[in-house]
Amino acid sequence: MLTLENARTLLELYRRMALAAEAGEWDELAELVRQSGALRVAAAPALQPPSPDQAAEIEIVIKQILELDHGIRLHAEPALESTRKLLSSSVKGRAVRNAYGG
C-alpha cells in the first residue's frame, strides 16, 4: 500500500524524471526510473491502509505523477523510436553483409 510519504517521494522522483527527459539526460532518467521502481516494490507490502484523508491526498499525488509520466513519455518515446530505427538498420545491414559478403 502506498503511503502518503512514499507517494510524495515518488512524485519528487517523477519531477526529476521529467526534467531529465526534457534535457535528454537518458542515463539519469534510467536511474530515476530504477529508483522509482524500487520504491514501488518496497511500498507494496505496507500493512495499513491509509486514512480517508491520506487516501484523498495520495489520489491527488498519483494524478500529478500520471501527468508527469505523460510528459516524460512525450520526450522519451521519440528518442526510443529513433534508437529502435538505428538498431534495426544496423541489424539489417549486418544481415545483408552476412548474406552477400562484405
A tleap script that builds the chain and sets N, CA, C and O, in Angstrom:
source leaprc.protein.ff14SB
mol = sequence {
  NMET LEU THR LEU GLU ASN ALA ARG THR LEU
  LEU GLU LEU TYR ARG ARG MET ALA LEU ALA
  ALA GLU ALA GLY GLU TRP ASP GLU LEU ALA
  GLU LEU VAL ARG GLN SER GLY ALA LEU ARG
  VAL ALA ALA ALA PRO ALA LEU GLN PRO PRO
  SER PRO ASP GLN ALA ALA GLU ILE GLU ILE
  VAL ILE LYS GLN ILE LEU GLU LEU ASP HIE
  GLY ILE ARG LEU HIE ALA GLU PRO ALA LEU
  GLU SER THR ARG LYS LEU LEU SER SER SER
  VAL LYS GLY ARG ALA VAL ARG ASN ALA TYR
  GLY CGLY
}
set mol.1.N position { 0.859 -1.169 0.000 }
set mol.1.CA position { 0.000 0.000 0.000 }
set mol.1.C position { 0.903 1.230 0.000 }
set mol.1.O position { 1.843 1.313 0.791 }
set mol.2.N position { 0.631 2.146 -0.851 }
set mol.2.CA position { 1.414 3.366 -0.978 }
set mol.2.C position { 1.038 4.337 0.142 }
set mol.2.O position { -0.123 4.720 0.281 }
set mol.3.N position { 2.035 4.730 0.937 }
set mol.3.CA position { 1.786 5.729 1.979 }
set mol.3.C position { 1.887 7.120 1.366 }
set mol.3.O position { 2.409 7.292 0.265 }
set mol.4.N position { 1.387 8.098 2.088 }
set mol.4.CA position { 1.471 9.478 1.611 }
set mol.4.C position { 2.933 9.898 1.463 }
set mol.4.O position { 3.299 10.563 0.494 }
set mol.5.N position { 3.757 9.509 2.421 }
set mol.5.CA position { 5.187 9.840 2.356 }
set mol.5.C position { 5.830 9.226 1.111 }
set mol.5.O position { 6.571 9.899 0.394 }
set mol.6.N position { 5.544 7.950 0.859 }
set mol.6.CA position { 6.092 7.298 -0.335 }
set mol.6.C position { 5.550 7.925 -1.611 }
set mol.6.O position { 6.277 8.065 -2.594 }
set mol.7.N position { 4.285 8.301 -1.599 }
set mol.7.CA position { 3.695 8.939 -2.779 }
set mol.7.C position { 4.385 10.267 -3.064 }
set mol.7.O position { 4.653 10.597 -4.219 }
set mol.8.N position { 4.668 11.021 -2.021 }
set mol.8.CA position { 5.365 12.300 -2.208 }
set mol.8.C position { 6.792 12.088 -2.699 }
set mol.8.O position { 7.276 12.836 -3.548 }
set mol.9.N position { 7.462 11.076 -2.170 }
set mol.9.CA position { 8.813 10.755 -2.646 }
set mol.9.C position { 8.764 10.345 -4.106 }
set mol.9.O position { 9.610 10.755 -4.900 }
set mol.10.N position { 7.784 9.547 -4.458 }
set mol.10.CA position { 7.617 9.120 -5.845 }
set mol.10.C position { 7.335 10.319 -6.750 }
set mol.10.O position { 7.855 10.390 -7.864 }
set mol.11.N position { 6.524 11.249 -6.283 }
set mol.11.CA position { 6.241 12.458 -7.054 }
set mol.11.C position { 7.524 13.246 -7.307 }
set mol.11.O position { 7.741 13.732 -8.417 }
set mol.12.N position { 8.365 13.373 -6.301 }
set mol.12.CA position { 9.630 14.095 -6.482 }
set mol.12.C position { 10.519 13.376 -7.498 }
set mol.12.O position { 11.165 14.021 -8.323 }
set mol.13.N position { 10.553 12.058 -7.440 }
set mol.13.CA position { 11.318 11.301 -8.436 }
set mol.13.C position { 10.772 11.556 -9.835 }
set mol.13.O position { 11.546 11.729 -10.777 }
set mol.14.N position { 9.463 11.582 -9.982 }
set mol.14.CA position { 8.860 11.833 -11.292 }
set mol.14.C position { 9.137 13.253 -11.774 }
set mol.14.O position { 9.299 13.476 -12.973 }
set mol.15.N position { 9.191 14.208 -10.860 }
set mol.15.CA position { 9.561 15.574 -11.264 }
set mol.15.C position { 10.985 15.591 -11.810 }
set mol.15.O position { 11.263 16.224 -12.828 }
set mol.16.N position { 11.875 14.893 -11.127 }
set mol.16.CA position { 13.265 14.811 -11.599 }
set mol.16.C position { 13.346 14.046 -12.918 }
set mol.16.O position { 14.147 14.386 -13.789 }
set mol.17.N position { 12.517 13.012 -13.062 }
set mol.17.CA position { 12.484 12.260 -14.317 }
set mol.17.C position { 12.024 13.150 -15.466 }
set mol.17.O position { 12.567 13.072 -16.568 }
set mol.18.N position { 11.028 13.993 -15.212 }
set mol.18.CA position { 10.528 14.893 -16.251 }
set mol.18.C position { 11.620 15.861 -16.685 }
set mol.18.O position { 11.789 16.111 -17.879 }
set mol.19.N position { 12.356 16.403 -15.732 }
set mol.19.CA position { 13.455 17.314 -16.065 }
set mol.19.C position { 14.541 16.594 -16.854 }
set mol.19.O position { 15.081 17.142 -17.815 }
set mol.20.N position { 14.861 15.374 -16.451 }
set mol.20.CA position { 15.881 14.600 -17.167 }
set mol.20.C position { 15.429 14.298 -18.592 }
set mol.20.O position { 16.225 14.387 -19.526 }
set mol.21.N position { 14.167 13.944 -18.765 }
set mol.21.CA position { 13.647 13.645 -20.102 }
set mol.21.C position { 13.667 14.893 -20.976 }
set mol.21.O position { 14.044 14.822 -22.146 }
set mol.22.N position { 13.267 16.030 -20.424 }
set mol.22.CA position { 13.276 17.283 -21.181 }
set mol.22.C position { 14.686 17.648 -21.623 }
set mol.22.O position { 14.879 18.195 -22.709 }
set mol.23.N position { 15.673 17.344 -20.780 }
set mol.23.CA position { 17.066 17.673 -21.078 }
set mol.23.C position { 17.756 16.597 -21.910 }
set mol.23.O position { 18.903 16.771 -22.320 }
set mol.24.N position { 17.063 15.488 -22.161 }
set mol.24.CA position { 17.676 14.396 -22.914 }
set mol.24.C position { 18.746 13.661 -22.125 }
set mol.24.O position { 19.650 13.060 -22.705 }
set mol.25.N position { 18.646 13.707 -20.815 }
set mol.25.CA position { 19.596 13.018 -19.931 }
set mol.25.C position { 19.098 11.594 -19.692 }
set mol.25.O position { 18.514 11.297 -18.650 }
set mol.26.N position { 19.336 10.722 -20.665 }
set mol.26.CA position { 18.728 9.390 -20.649 }
set mol.26.C position { 19.299 8.494 -19.565 }
set mol.26.O position { 18.567 7.691 -18.986 }
set mol.27.N position { 20.610 8.616 -19.272 }
set mol.27.CA position { 21.187 7.800 -18.201 }
set mol.27.C position { 20.598 8.187 -16.845 }
set mol.27.O position { 20.283 7.327 -16.024 }
set mol.28.N position { 20.456 9.497 -16.624 }
set mol.28.CA position { 19.851 9.962 -15.378 }
set mol.28.C position { 18.395 9.511 -15.290 }
set mol.28.O position { 17.934 9.078 -14.234 }
set mol.29.N position { 17.679 9.615 -16.402 }
set mol.29.CA position { 16.283 9.172 -16.428 }
set mol.29.C position { 16.192 7.689 -16.086 }
set mol.29.O position { 15.334 7.281 -15.303 }
set mol.30.N position { 17.073 6.885 -16.669 }
set mol.30.CA position { 17.051 5.444 -16.398 }
set mol.30.C position { 17.294 5.158 -14.920 }
set mol.30.O position { 16.646 4.286 -14.342 }
set mol.31.N position { 18.222 5.884 -14.309 }
set mol.31.CA position { 18.498 5.683 -12.884 }
set mol.31.C position { 17.295 6.082 -12.029 }
set mol.31.O position { 16.967 5.401 -11.058 }
set mol.32.N position { 16.646 7.175 -12.388 }
set mol.32.CA position { 15.462 7.603 -11.640 }
set mol.32.C position { 14.306 6.623 -11.816 }
set mol.32.O position { 13.544 6.388 -10.878 }
set mol.33.N position { 14.173 6.056 -12.996 }
set mol.33.CA position { 13.150 5.024 -13.229 }
set mol.33.C position { 13.435 3.820 -12.335 }
set mol.33.O position { 12.521 3.244 -11.745 }
set mol.34.N position { 14.725 3.443 -12.240 }
set mol.34.CA position { 15.106 2.321 -11.375 }
set mol.34.C position { 14.735 2.629 -9.925 }
set mol.34.O position { 14.176 1.782 -9.229 }
set mol.35.N position { 15.048 3.846 -9.474 }
set mol.35.CA position { 14.741 4.236 -8.096 }
set mol.35.C position { 13.236 4.241 -7.832 }
set mol.35.O position { 12.787 3.795 -6.777 }
set mol.36.N position { 12.468 4.739 -8.781 }
set mol.36.CA position { 11.012 4.770 -8.579 }
set mol.36.C position { 10.443 3.355 -8.546 }
set mol.36.O position { 9.516 3.076 -7.785 }
set mol.37.N position { 10.988 2.471 -9.361 }
set mol.37.CA position { 10.547 1.077 -9.333 }
set mol.37.C position { 10.859 0.415 -8.003 }
set mol.37.O position { 10.039 -0.327 -7.463 }
set mol.38.N position { 12.053 0.688 -7.474 }
set mol.38.CA position { 12.433 0.125 -6.177 }
set mol.38.C position { 11.520 0.648 -5.070 }
set mol.38.O position { 11.148 -0.093 -4.160 }
set mol.39.N position { 11.166 1.918 -5.153 }
set mol.39.CA position { 10.258 2.492 -4.155 }
set mol.39.C position { 8.879 1.847 -4.234 }
set mol.39.O position { 8.272 1.545 -3.207 }
set mol.40.N position { 8.386 1.637 -5.451 }
set mol.40.CA position { 7.070 0.999 -5.595 }
set mol.40.C position { 7.088 -0.424 -5.046 }
set mol.40.O position { 6.134 -0.851 -4.396 }
set mol.41.N position { 8.164 -1.156 -5.303 }
set mol.41.CA position { 8.269 -2.527 -4.791 }
set mol.41.C position { 8.326 -2.512 -3.266 }
set mol.41.O position { 7.669 -3.320 -2.609 }
set mol.42.N position { 9.107 -1.595 -2.705 }
set mol.42.CA position { 9.229 -1.513 -1.247 }
set mol.42.C position { 7.911 -1.095 -0.601 }
set mol.42.O position { 7.601 -1.526 0.509 }
set mol.43.N position { 7.140 -0.265 -1.284 }
set mol.43.CA position { 5.877 0.228 -0.722 }
set mol.43.C position { 4.756 -0.799 -0.816 }
set mol.43.O position { 3.778 -0.712 -0.074 }
set mol.44.N position { 4.881 -1.752 -1.698 }
set mol.44.CA position { 3.791 -2.701 -1.953 }
set mol.44.C position { 3.331 -3.468 -0.714 }
set mol.44.O position { 2.123 -3.610 -0.521 }
set mol.45.N position { 4.231 -3.971 0.135 }
set mol.45.CA position { 3.749 -4.796 1.248 }
set mol.45.C position { 3.302 -4.028 2.492 }
set mol.45.O position { 3.065 -4.650 3.527 }
set mol.46.N position { 3.181 -2.710 2.429 }
set mol.46.CA position { 2.746 -1.950 3.613 }
set mol.46.C position { 1.431 -2.524 4.140 }
set mol.46.O position { 0.531 -2.856 3.368 }
set mol.47.N position { 1.335 -2.634 5.449 }
set mol.47.CA position { 0.217 -3.353 6.053 }
set mol.47.C position { -1.036 -2.515 6.250 }
set mol.47.O position { -2.142 -3.028 6.086 }
set mol.48.N position { -0.896 -1.254 6.592 }
set mol.48.CA position { -2.067 -0.456 6.949 }
set mol.48.C position { -2.589 0.332 5.755 }
set mol.48.O position { -1.813 0.972 5.045 }
set mol.49.N position { -3.884 0.290 5.532 }
set mol.49.CA position { -4.450 1.166 4.506 }
set mol.49.C position { -4.418 2.604 5.019 }
set mol.49.O position { -4.467 2.829 6.228 }
set mol.50.N position { -4.338 3.576 4.115 }
set mol.50.CA position { -4.302 4.970 4.562 }
set mol.50.C position { -5.656 5.411 5.114 }
set mol.50.O position { -6.695 4.824 4.812 }
set mol.51.N position { -5.611 6.454 5.923 }
set mol.51.CA position { -6.859 7.048 6.413 }
set mol.51.C position { -7.573 7.687 5.225 }
set mol.51.O position { -6.953 7.912 4.186 }
set mol.52.N position { -8.860 7.983 5.361 }
set mol.52.CA position { -9.574 8.624 4.247 }
set mol.52.C position { -8.924 9.936 3.796 }
set mol.52.O position { -8.856 10.213 2.599 }
set mol.53.N position { -8.446 10.742 4.749 }
set mol.53.CA position { -7.780 11.998 4.383 }
set mol.53.C position { -6.485 11.729 3.621 }
set mol.53.O position { -6.200 12.371 2.609 }
set mol.54.N position { -5.705 10.767 4.126 }
set mol.54.CA position { -4.462 10.422 3.438 }
set mol.54.C position { -4.756 9.837 2.063 }
set mol.54.O position { -4.045 10.128 1.101 }
set mol.55.N position { -5.784 9.024 1.964 }
set mol.55.CA position { -6.145 8.429 0.673 }
set mol.55.C position { -6.486 9.517 -0.337 }
set mol.55.O position { -6.121 9.412 -1.508 }
set mol.56.N position { -7.176 10.554 0.101 }
set mol.56.CA position { -7.517 11.657 -0.801 }
set mol.56.C position { -6.260 12.393 -1.254 }
set mol.56.O position { -6.141 12.764 -2.422 }
set mol.57.N position { -5.316 12.604 -0.324 }
set mol.57.CA position { -4.056 13.260 -0.689 }
set mol.57.C position { -3.238 12.380 -1.629 }
set mol.57.O position { -2.646 12.872 -2.590 }
set mol.58.N position { -3.208 11.086 -1.351 }
set mol.58.CA position { -2.481 10.156 -2.217 }
set mol.58.C position { -3.070 10.182 -3.619 }
set mol.58.O position { -2.334 10.142 -4.604 }
set mol.59.N position { -4.385 10.248 -3.713 }
set mol.59.CA position { -5.036 10.312 -5.025 }
set mol.59.C position { -4.578 11.548 -5.804 }
set mol.59.O position { -4.319 11.463 -7.005 }
set mol.60.N position { -4.480 12.682 -5.135 }
set mol.60.CA position { -4.019 13.912 -5.787 }
set mol.60.C position { -2.583 13.748 -6.269 }
set mol.60.O position { -2.251 14.126 -7.392 }
set mol.61.N position { -1.737 13.183 -5.416 }
set mol.61.CA position { -0.332 12.984 -5.777 }
set mol.61.C position { -0.223 12.029 -6.962 }
set mol.61.O position { 0.564 12.270 -7.878 }
set mol.62.N position { -0.995 10.960 -6.954 }
set mol.62.CA position { -0.952 9.994 -8.057 }
set mol.62.C position { -1.380 10.653 -9.365 }
set mol.62.O position { -0.797 10.378 -10.414 }
set mol.63.N position { -2.383 11.513 -9.316 }
set mol.63.CA position { -2.795 12.229 -10.532 }
set mol.63.C position { -1.665 13.112 -11.046 }
set mol.63.O position { -1.455 13.208 -12.255 }
set mol.64.N position { -0.937 13.759 -10.138 }
set mol.64.CA position { 0.206 14.575 -10.549 }
set mol.64.C position { 1.293 13.707 -11.173 }
set mol.64.O position { 1.906 14.090 -12.168 }
set mol.65.N position { 1.526 12.540 -10.585 }
set mol.65.CA position { 2.519 11.609 -11.122 }
set mol.65.C position { 2.123 11.180 -12.529 }
set mol.65.O position { 2.971 11.122 -13.420 }
set mol.66.N position { 0.860 10.882 -12.737 }
set mol.66.CA position { 0.399 10.460 -14.061 }
set mol.66.C position { 0.569 11.567 -15.093 }
set mol.66.O position { 0.907 11.291 -16.244 }
set mol.67.N position { 0.337 12.818 -14.696 }
set mol.67.CA position { 0.556 13.942 -15.611 }
set mol.67.C position { 2.034 14.056 -15.977 }
set mol.67.O position { 2.377 14.265 -17.140 }
set mol.68.N position { 2.906 13.918 -14.977 }
set mol.68.CA position { 4.344 13.958 -15.238 }
set mol.68.C position { 4.760 12.800 -16.134 }
set mol.68.O position { 5.570 12.974 -17.046 }
set mol.69.N position { 4.208 11.621 -15.876 }
set mol.69.CA position { 4.534 10.447 -16.684 }
set mol.69.C position { 4.184 10.688 -18.148 }
set mol.69.O position { 4.937 10.301 -19.042 }
set mol.70.N position { 3.055 11.319 -18.390 }
set mol.70.CA position { 2.653 11.633 -19.765 }
set mol.70.C position { 3.690 12.553 -20.419 }
set mol.70.O position { 4.077 12.335 -21.567 }
set mol.71.N position { 4.134 13.567 -19.697 }
set mol.71.CA position { 5.148 14.472 -20.227 }
set mol.71.C position { 6.472 13.780 -20.482 }
set mol.71.O position { 7.142 14.058 -21.476 }
set mol.72.N position { 6.849 12.882 -19.590 }
set mol.72.CA position { 8.093 12.127 -19.762 }
set mol.72.C position { 8.013 11.300 -21.039 }
set mol.72.O position { 8.965 11.262 -21.818 }
set mol.73.N position { 6.891 10.646 -21.253 }
set mol.73.CA position { 6.716 9.825 -22.451 }
set mol.73.C position { 6.771 10.661 -23.728 }
set mol.73.O position { 7.277 10.197 -24.750 }
set mol.74.N position { 6.255 11.887 -23.676 }
set mol.74.CA position { 6.312 12.757 -24.853 }
set mol.74.C position { 7.752 13.042 -25.266 }
set mol.74.O position { 8.041 13.204 -26.451 }
set mol.75.N position { 8.654 13.103 -24.290 }
set mol.75.CA position { 10.067 13.347 -24.591 }
set mol.75.C position { 10.820 12.051 -24.890 }
set mol.75.O position { 11.669 12.011 -25.781 }
set mol.76.N position { 10.510 11.006 -24.151 }
set mol.76.CA position { 11.295 9.776 -24.249 }
set mol.76.C position { 10.923 8.915 -25.448 }
set mol.76.O position { 11.805 8.314 -26.062 }
set mol.77.N position { 9.650 8.840 -25.797 }
set mol.77.CA position { 9.240 7.929 -26.872 }
set mol.77.C position { 9.863 8.267 -28.226 }
set mol.77.O position { 10.257 7.341 -28.935 }
set mol.78.N position { 9.979 9.547 -28.633 }
set mol.78.CA position { 10.668 9.821 -29.898 }
set mol.78.C position { 12.136 9.380 -29.871 }
set mol.78.O position { 12.657 8.881 -30.869 }
set mol.79.N position { 12.798 9.564 -28.728 }
set mol.79.CA position { 14.188 9.128 -28.620 }
set mol.79.C position { 14.276 7.608 -28.687 }
set mol.79.O position { 15.188 7.069 -29.315 }
set mol.80.N position { 13.345 6.916 -28.052 }
set mol.80.CA position { 13.339 5.452 -28.113 }
set mol.80.C position { 13.077 4.962 -29.534 }
set mol.80.O position { 13.699 4.000 -29.985 }
set mol.81.N position { 12.169 5.613 -30.230 }
set mol.81.CA position { 11.866 5.227 -31.611 }
set mol.81.C position { 13.077 5.444 -32.500 }
set mol.81.O position { 13.371 4.615 -33.361 }
set mol.82.N position { 13.780 6.544 -32.303 }
set mol.82.CA position { 14.994 6.814 -33.072 }
set mol.82.C position { 16.043 5.735 -32.814 }
set mol.82.O position { 16.707 5.270 -33.740 }
set mol.83.N position { 16.186 5.345 -31.560 }
set mol.83.CA position { 17.137 4.285 -31.213 }
set mol.83.C position { 16.722 2.963 -31.837 }
set mol.83.O position { 17.572 2.221 -32.329 }
set mol.84.N position { 15.435 2.657 -31.826 }
set mol.84.CA position { 14.949 1.418 -32.457 }
set mol.84.C position { 15.296 1.397 -33.942 }
set mol.84.O position { 15.731 0.372 -34.466 }
set mol.85.N position { 15.104 2.529 -34.620 }
set mol.85.CA position { 15.403 2.601 -36.050 }
set mol.85.C position { 16.889 2.404 -36.307 }
set mol.85.O position { 17.269 1.697 -37.240 }
set mol.86.N position { 17.732 3.024 -35.487 }
set mol.86.CA position { 19.174 2.850 -35.647 }
set mol.86.C position { 19.575 1.392 -35.446 }
set mol.86.O position { 20.362 0.843 -36.217 }
set mol.87.N position { 19.032 0.777 -34.408 }
set mol.87.CA position { 19.356 -0.625 -34.147 }
set mol.87.C position { 18.833 -1.526 -35.252 }
set mol.87.O position { 19.513 -2.469 -35.659 }
set mol.88.N position { 17.642 -1.247 -35.738 }
set mol.88.CA position { 17.051 -2.046 -36.806 }
set mol.88.C position { 17.880 -1.951 -38.077 }
set mol.88.O position { 18.129 -2.963 -38.732 }
set mol.89.N position { 18.312 -0.739 -38.435 }
set mol.89.CA position { 19.113 -0.592 -39.654 }
set mol.89.C position { 20.460 -1.265 -39.493 }
set mol.89.O position { 21.001 -1.796 -40.463 }
set mol.90.N position { 21.013 -1.257 -38.294 }
set mol.90.CA position { 22.280 -1.937 -38.041 }
set mol.90.C position { 22.129 -3.445 -38.209 }
set mol.90.O position { 22.986 -4.097 -38.805 }
set mol.91.N position { 21.042 -3.994 -37.685 }
set mol.91.CA position { 20.785 -5.435 -37.803 }
set mol.91.C position { 20.570 -5.813 -39.264 }
set mol.91.O position { 21.092 -6.826 -39.731 }
set mol.92.N position { 19.802 -4.999 -39.984 }
set mol.92.CA position { 19.565 -5.279 -41.407 }
set mol.92.C position { 20.860 -5.211 -42.195 }
set mol.92.O position { 21.115 -6.053 -43.056 }
set mol.93.N position { 21.679 -4.205 -41.900 }
set mol.93.CA position { 22.959 -4.076 -42.591 }
set mol.93.C position { 23.853 -5.274 -42.340 }
set mol.93.O position { 24.504 -5.763 -43.264 }
set mol.94.N position { 23.894 -5.749 -41.127 }
set mol.94.CA position { 24.696 -6.923 -40.784 }
set mol.94.C position { 24.154 -8.155 -41.502 }
set mol.94.O position { 24.931 -8.980 -41.983 }
set mol.95.N position { 22.836 -8.289 -41.579 }
set mol.95.CA position { 22.233 -9.435 -42.269 }
set mol.95.C position { 22.580 -9.412 -43.751 }
set mol.95.O position { 22.865 -10.457 -44.335 }
set mol.96.N position { 22.559 -8.233 -44.366 }
set mol.96.CA position { 22.913 -8.118 -45.788 }
set mol.96.C position { 24.379 -8.474 -45.984 }
set mol.96.O position { 24.714 -9.215 -46.909 }
set mol.97.N position { 25.256 -7.961 -45.132 }
set mol.97.CA position { 26.686 -8.288 -45.250 }
set mol.97.C position { 26.918 -9.783 -45.076 }
set mol.97.O position { 27.727 -10.378 -45.788 }
set mol.98.N position { 26.207 -10.387 -44.129 }
set mol.98.CA position { 26.360 -11.826 -43.917 }
set mol.98.C position { 25.837 -12.623 -45.107 }
set mol.98.O position { 26.418 -13.641 -45.483 }
set mol.99.N position { 24.742 -12.157 -45.695 }
set mol.99.CA position { 24.138 -12.884 -46.812 }
set mol.99.C position { 24.946 -12.735 -48.096 }
set mol.99.O position { 25.090 -13.696 -48.852 }
set mol.100.N position { 25.472 -11.540 -48.348 }
set mol.100.CA position { 26.121 -11.269 -49.629 }
set mol.100.C position { 27.611 -11.010 -49.510 }
set mol.100.O position { 28.267 -10.675 -50.496 }
set mol.101.N position { 28.141 -11.160 -48.329 }
set mol.101.CA position { 29.568 -10.905 -48.130 }
set mol.101.C position { 29.817 -9.419 -47.978 }
set mol.101.O position { 29.034 -8.600 -48.460 }
set mol.102.N position { 30.854 -9.085 -47.342 }
set mol.102.CA position { 31.094 -7.653 -47.195 }
set mol.102.C position { 32.091 -7.309 -46.201 }
set mol.102.O position { 32.374 -6.129 -45.993 }
savepdb mol mol.pdb
quit
